[in-house]
PDB file of C-alpha atoms in Angstrom:
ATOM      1  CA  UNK A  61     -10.070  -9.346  -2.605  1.00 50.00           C
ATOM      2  CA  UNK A  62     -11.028  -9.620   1.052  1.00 52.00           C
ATOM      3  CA  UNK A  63      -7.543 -10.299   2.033  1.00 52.00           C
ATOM      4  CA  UNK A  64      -6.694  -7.311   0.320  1.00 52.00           C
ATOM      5  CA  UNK A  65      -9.415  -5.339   2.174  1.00 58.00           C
ATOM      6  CA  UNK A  66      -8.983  -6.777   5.289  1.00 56.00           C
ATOM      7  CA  UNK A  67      -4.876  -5.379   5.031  1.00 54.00           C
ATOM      8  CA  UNK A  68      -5.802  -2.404   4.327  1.00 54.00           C
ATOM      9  CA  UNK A  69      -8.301  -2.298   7.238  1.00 58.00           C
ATOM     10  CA  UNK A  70      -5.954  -3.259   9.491  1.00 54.00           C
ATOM     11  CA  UNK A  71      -3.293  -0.463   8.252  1.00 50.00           C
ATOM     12  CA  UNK A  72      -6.245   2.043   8.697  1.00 51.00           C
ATOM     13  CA  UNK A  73      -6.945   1.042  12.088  1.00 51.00           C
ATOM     14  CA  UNK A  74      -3.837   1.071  13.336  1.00 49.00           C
ATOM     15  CA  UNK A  75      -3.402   4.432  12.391  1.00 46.00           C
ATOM     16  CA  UNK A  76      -1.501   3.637   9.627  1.00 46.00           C
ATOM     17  CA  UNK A  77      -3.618   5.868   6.964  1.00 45.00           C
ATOM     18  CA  UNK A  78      -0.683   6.910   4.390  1.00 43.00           C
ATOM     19  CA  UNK A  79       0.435   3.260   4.624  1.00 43.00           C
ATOM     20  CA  UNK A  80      -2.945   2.426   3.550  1.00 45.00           C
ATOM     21  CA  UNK A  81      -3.480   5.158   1.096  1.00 45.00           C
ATOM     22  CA  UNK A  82      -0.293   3.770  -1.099  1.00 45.00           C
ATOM     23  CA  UNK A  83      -0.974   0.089  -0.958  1.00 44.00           C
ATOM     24  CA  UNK A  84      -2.270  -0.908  -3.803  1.00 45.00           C
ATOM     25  CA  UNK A  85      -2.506  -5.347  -4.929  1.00 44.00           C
ATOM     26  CA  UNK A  86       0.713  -5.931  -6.464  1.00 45.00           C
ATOM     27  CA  UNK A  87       0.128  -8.253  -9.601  1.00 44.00           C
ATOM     28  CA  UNK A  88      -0.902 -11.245  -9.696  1.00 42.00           C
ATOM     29  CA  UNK A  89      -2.379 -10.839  -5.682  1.00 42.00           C
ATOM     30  CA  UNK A  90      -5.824 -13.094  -5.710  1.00 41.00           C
ATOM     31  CA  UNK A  91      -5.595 -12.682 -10.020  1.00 42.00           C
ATOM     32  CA  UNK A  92      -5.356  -9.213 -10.317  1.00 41.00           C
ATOM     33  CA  UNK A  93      -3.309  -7.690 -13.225  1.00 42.00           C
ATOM     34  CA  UNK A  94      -0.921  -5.122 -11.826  1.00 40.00           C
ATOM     35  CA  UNK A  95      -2.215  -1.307 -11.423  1.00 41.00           C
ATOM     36  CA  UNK A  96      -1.015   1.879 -10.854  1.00 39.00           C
ATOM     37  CA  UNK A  97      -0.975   3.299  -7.467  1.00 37.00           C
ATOM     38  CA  UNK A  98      -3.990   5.250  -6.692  1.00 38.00           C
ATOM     39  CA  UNK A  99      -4.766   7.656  -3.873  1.00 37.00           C
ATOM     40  CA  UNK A 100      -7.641   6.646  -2.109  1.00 36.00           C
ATOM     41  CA  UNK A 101      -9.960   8.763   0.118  1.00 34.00           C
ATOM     42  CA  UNK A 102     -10.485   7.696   3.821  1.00 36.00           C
ATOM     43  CA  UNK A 103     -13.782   9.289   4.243  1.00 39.00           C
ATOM     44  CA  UNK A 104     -15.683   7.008   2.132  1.00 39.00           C
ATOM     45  CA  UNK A 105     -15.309   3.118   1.903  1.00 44.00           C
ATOM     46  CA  UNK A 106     -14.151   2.261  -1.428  1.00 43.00           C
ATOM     47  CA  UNK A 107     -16.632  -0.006  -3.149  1.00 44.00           C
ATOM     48  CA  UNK A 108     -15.438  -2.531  -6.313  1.00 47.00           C
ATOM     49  CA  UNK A 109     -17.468  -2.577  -9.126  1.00 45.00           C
ATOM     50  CA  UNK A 110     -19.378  -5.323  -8.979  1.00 44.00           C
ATOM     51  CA  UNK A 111     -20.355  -4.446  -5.593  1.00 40.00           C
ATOM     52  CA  UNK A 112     -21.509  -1.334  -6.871  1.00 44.00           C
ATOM     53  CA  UNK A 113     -23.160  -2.970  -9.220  1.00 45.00           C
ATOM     54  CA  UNK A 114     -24.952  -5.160  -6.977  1.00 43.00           C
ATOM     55  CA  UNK A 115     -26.029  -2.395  -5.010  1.00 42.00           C
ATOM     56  CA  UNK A 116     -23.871  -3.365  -2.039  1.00 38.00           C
ATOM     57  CA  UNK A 117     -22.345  -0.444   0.105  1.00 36.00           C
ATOM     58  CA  UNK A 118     -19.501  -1.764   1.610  1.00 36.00           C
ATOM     59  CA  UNK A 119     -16.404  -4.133   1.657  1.00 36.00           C
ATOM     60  CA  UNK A 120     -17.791  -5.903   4.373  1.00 38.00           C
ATOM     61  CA  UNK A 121     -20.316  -8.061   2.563  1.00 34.00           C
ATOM     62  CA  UNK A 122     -21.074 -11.717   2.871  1.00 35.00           C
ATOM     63  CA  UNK A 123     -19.204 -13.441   0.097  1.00 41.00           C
ATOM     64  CA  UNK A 124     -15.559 -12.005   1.503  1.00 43.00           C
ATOM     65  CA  UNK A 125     -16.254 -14.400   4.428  1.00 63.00           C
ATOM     66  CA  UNK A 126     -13.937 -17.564   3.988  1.00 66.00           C
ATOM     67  CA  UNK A 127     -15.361 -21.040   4.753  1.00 80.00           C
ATOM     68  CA  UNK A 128     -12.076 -22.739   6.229  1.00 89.00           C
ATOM     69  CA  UNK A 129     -11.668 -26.685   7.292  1.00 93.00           C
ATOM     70  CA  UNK A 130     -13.834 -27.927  10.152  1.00 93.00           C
ATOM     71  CA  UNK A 131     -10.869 -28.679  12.374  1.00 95.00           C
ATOM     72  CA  UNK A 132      -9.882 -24.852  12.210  1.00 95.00           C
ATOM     73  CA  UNK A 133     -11.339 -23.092  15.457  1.00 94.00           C
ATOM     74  CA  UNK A 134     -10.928 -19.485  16.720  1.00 94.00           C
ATOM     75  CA  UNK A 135      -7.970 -18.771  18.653  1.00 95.00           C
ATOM     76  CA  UNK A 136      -4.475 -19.719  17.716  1.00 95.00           C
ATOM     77  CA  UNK A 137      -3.902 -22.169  15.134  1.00 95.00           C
ATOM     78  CA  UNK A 138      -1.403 -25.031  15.987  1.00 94.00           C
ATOM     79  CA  UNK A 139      -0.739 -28.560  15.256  1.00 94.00           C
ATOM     80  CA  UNK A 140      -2.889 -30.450  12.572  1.00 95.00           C
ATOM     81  CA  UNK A 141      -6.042 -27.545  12.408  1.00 95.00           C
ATOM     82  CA  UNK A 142      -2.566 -25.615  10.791  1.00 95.00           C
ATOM     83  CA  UNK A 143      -1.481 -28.342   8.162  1.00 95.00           C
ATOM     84  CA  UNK A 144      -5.392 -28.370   7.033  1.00 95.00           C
ATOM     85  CA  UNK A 145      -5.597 -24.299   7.365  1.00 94.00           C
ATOM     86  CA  UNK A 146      -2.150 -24.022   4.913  1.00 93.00           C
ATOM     87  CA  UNK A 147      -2.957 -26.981   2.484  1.00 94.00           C
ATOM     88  CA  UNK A 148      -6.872 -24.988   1.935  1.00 93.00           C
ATOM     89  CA  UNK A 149      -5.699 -21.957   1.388  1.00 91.00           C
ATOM     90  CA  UNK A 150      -2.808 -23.209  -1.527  1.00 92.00           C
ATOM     91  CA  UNK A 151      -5.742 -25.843  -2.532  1.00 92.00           C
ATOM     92  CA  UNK A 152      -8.340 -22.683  -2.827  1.00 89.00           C
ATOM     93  CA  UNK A 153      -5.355 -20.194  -4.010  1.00 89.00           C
ATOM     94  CA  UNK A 154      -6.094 -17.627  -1.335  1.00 87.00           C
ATOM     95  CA  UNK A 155      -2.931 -15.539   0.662  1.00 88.00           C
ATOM     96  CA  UNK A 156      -3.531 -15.622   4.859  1.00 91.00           C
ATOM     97  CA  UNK A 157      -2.844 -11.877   5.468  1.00 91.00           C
ATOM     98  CA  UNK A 158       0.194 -11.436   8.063  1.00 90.00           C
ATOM     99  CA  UNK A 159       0.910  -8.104   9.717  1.00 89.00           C
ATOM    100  CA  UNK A 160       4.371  -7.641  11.071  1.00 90.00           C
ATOM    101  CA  UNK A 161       3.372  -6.607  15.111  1.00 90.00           C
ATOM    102  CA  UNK A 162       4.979  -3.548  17.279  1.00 90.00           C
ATOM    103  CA  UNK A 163       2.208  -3.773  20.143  1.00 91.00           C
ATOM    104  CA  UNK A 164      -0.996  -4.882  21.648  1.00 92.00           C
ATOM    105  CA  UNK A 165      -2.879  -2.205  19.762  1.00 92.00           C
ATOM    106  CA  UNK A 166      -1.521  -3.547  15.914  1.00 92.00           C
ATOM    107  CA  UNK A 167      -2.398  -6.804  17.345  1.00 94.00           C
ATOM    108  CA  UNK A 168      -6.319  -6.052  18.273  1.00 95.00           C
ATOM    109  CA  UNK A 169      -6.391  -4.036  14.587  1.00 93.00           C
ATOM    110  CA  UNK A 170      -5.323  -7.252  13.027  1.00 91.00           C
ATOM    111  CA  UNK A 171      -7.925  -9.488  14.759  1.00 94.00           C
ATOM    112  CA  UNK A 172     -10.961  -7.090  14.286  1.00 94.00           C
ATOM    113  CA  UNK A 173     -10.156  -6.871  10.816  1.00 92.00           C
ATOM    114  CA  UNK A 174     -10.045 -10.569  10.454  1.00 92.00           C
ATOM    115  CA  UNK A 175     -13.134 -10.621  12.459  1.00 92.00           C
ATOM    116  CA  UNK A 176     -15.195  -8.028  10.048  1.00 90.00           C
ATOM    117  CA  UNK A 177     -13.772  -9.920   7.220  1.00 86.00           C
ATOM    118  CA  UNK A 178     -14.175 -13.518   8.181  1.00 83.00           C
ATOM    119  CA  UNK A 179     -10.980 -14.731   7.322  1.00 84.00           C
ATOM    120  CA  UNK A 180      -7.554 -16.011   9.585  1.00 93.00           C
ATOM    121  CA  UNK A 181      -4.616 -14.094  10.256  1.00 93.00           C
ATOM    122  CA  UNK A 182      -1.066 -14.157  10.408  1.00 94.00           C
ATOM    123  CA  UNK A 183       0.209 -12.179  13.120  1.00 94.00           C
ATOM    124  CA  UNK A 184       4.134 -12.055  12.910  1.00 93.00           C
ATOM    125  CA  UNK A 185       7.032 -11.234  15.394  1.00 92.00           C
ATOM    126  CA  UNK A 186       9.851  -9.851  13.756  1.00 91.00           C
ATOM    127  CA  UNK A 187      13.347  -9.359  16.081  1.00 91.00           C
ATOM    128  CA  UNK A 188      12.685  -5.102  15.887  1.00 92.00           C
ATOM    129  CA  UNK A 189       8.557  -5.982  16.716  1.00 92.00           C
ATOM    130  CA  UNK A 190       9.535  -7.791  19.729  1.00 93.00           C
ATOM    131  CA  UNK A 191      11.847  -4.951  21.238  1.00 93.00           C
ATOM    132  CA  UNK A 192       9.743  -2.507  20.641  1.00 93.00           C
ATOM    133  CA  UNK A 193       6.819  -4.547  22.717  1.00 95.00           C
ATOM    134  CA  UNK A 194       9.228  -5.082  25.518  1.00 95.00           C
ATOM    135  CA  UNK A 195       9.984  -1.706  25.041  1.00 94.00           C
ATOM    136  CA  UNK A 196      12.567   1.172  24.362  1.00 87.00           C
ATOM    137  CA  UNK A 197      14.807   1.135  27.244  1.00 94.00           C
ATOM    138  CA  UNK A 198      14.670  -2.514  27.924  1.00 96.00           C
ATOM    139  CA  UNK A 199      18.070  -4.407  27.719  1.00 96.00           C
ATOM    140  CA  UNK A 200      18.801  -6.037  24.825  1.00 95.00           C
ATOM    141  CA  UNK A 201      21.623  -7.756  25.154  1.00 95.00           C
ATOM    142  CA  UNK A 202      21.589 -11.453  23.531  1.00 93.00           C
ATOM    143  CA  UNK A 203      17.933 -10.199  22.110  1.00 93.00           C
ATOM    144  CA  UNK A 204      16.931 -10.784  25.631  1.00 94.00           C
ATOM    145  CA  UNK A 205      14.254  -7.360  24.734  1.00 95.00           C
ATOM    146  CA  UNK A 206      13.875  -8.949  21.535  1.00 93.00           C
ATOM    147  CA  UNK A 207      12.475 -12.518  22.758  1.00 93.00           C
ATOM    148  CA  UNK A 208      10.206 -11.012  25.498  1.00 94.00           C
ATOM    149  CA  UNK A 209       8.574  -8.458  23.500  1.00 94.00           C
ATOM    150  CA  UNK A 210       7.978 -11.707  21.150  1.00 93.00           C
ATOM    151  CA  UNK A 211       6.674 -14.035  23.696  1.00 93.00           C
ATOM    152  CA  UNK A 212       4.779 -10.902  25.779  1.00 95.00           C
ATOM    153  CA  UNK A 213       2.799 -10.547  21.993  1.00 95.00           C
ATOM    154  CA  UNK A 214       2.167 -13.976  21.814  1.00 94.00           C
ATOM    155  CA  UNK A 215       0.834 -14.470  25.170  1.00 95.00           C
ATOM    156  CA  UNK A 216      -1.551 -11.360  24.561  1.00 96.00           C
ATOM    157  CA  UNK A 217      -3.114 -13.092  21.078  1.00 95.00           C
ATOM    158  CA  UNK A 218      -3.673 -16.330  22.972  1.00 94.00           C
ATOM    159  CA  UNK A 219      -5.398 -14.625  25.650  1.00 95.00           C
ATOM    160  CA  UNK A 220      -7.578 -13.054  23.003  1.00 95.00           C
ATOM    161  CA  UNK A 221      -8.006 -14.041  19.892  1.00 94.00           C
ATOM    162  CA  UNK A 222     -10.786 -16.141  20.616  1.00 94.00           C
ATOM    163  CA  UNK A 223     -12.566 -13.143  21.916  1.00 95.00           C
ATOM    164  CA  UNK A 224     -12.710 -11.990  18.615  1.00 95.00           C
ATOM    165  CA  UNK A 225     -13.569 -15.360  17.391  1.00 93.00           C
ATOM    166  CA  UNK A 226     -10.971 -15.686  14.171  1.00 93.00           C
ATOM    167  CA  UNK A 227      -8.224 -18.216  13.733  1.00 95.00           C
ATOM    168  CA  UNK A 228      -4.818 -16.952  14.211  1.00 96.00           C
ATOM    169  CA  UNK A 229      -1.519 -18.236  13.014  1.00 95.00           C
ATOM    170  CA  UNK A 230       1.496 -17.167  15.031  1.00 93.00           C
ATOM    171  CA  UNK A 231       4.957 -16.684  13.295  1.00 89.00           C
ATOM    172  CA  UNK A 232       7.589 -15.377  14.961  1.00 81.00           C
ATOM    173  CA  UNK A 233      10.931 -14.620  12.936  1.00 78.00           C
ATOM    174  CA  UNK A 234      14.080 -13.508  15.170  1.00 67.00           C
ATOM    175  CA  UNK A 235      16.623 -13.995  12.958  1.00 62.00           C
TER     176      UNK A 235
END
């Protein structure tokens, strides 16, 4: 459920409000049966039931934080801390949220999110994310564009994702 949230958080802070008003958990996401897309207001937090019920007022509550292995630290994930991130999360059967990136500002929604929900993120570089960080009227011949927008992205979460004090997992796909 708090990877769920914390998607939708990130959609909603990047400015991304239809996005978030049509994503709903398809089945089977963190045991849910499948629903039927719902329309959901942005001027009040939606609350699940048993939050409700527990008199709780918003997503952001203790239990959505995520107690991870001891060898994963904020900042980017790499190496061995990775192996014991990926083997918890299939061992606990929780999903590590990944947002594909177009710029520094989808990047910063992605951390804060992960930061008000406690949990790591996958921040992803896709071929079209990476040209449209190095920008429209680069060249991108050979993906030259392509691979610098990529790298430029990467560059900017290792300079501050331990700022917001989450783990990160890089992924860059430029296929």
């Amino acid at each position: 459920q708090a990877s769920f949230a914390m998607l939708r958080t990130v959609l909603l802070v990047a400015g991304l409000a239809a996005a978030a008003d049509a994503f709903t958990a398809p089945a089977g996401f963190f045991g849910r049966p499948a629903t039927a897309a719902r329309s959901v207001s942005l001027r009040a937090p939606v609350v699940p039931s048993a939050a409700k019920r527990a008199g709780l007022a918003s997503l952001n509550m203790a239990e959505t934080k995520t107690a991870l292995p001891a060898s994963v630290k904020p900042g980017v994930v790499t190496g061995q801390a990775l192996v014991d991130l990926l083997d918890y999360a299939k061992e606990k059967g929780f999903a590590i949220p990944g947002v594909n990136i177009v710029g520094t500002n989808s990047i910063n929604a992605c951390m804060a999110a992960a930061k008000q929900y406690g949990g790591p993120i996958m921040v992803t570089f896709s071929k079209g994310g990476g040209q449209f960080i190095a920008g429209k009227d680069a060249d991108n011949t050979n993906d030259a564009a392509s691979i610098a927008g990529a790298i430029a992205g990467a560059l900017h979460v290792r300079a501050v994702a331990k700022l917001y004090g989450v783990p990160v997992v890089l992924l860059e796909v430029l296929l």
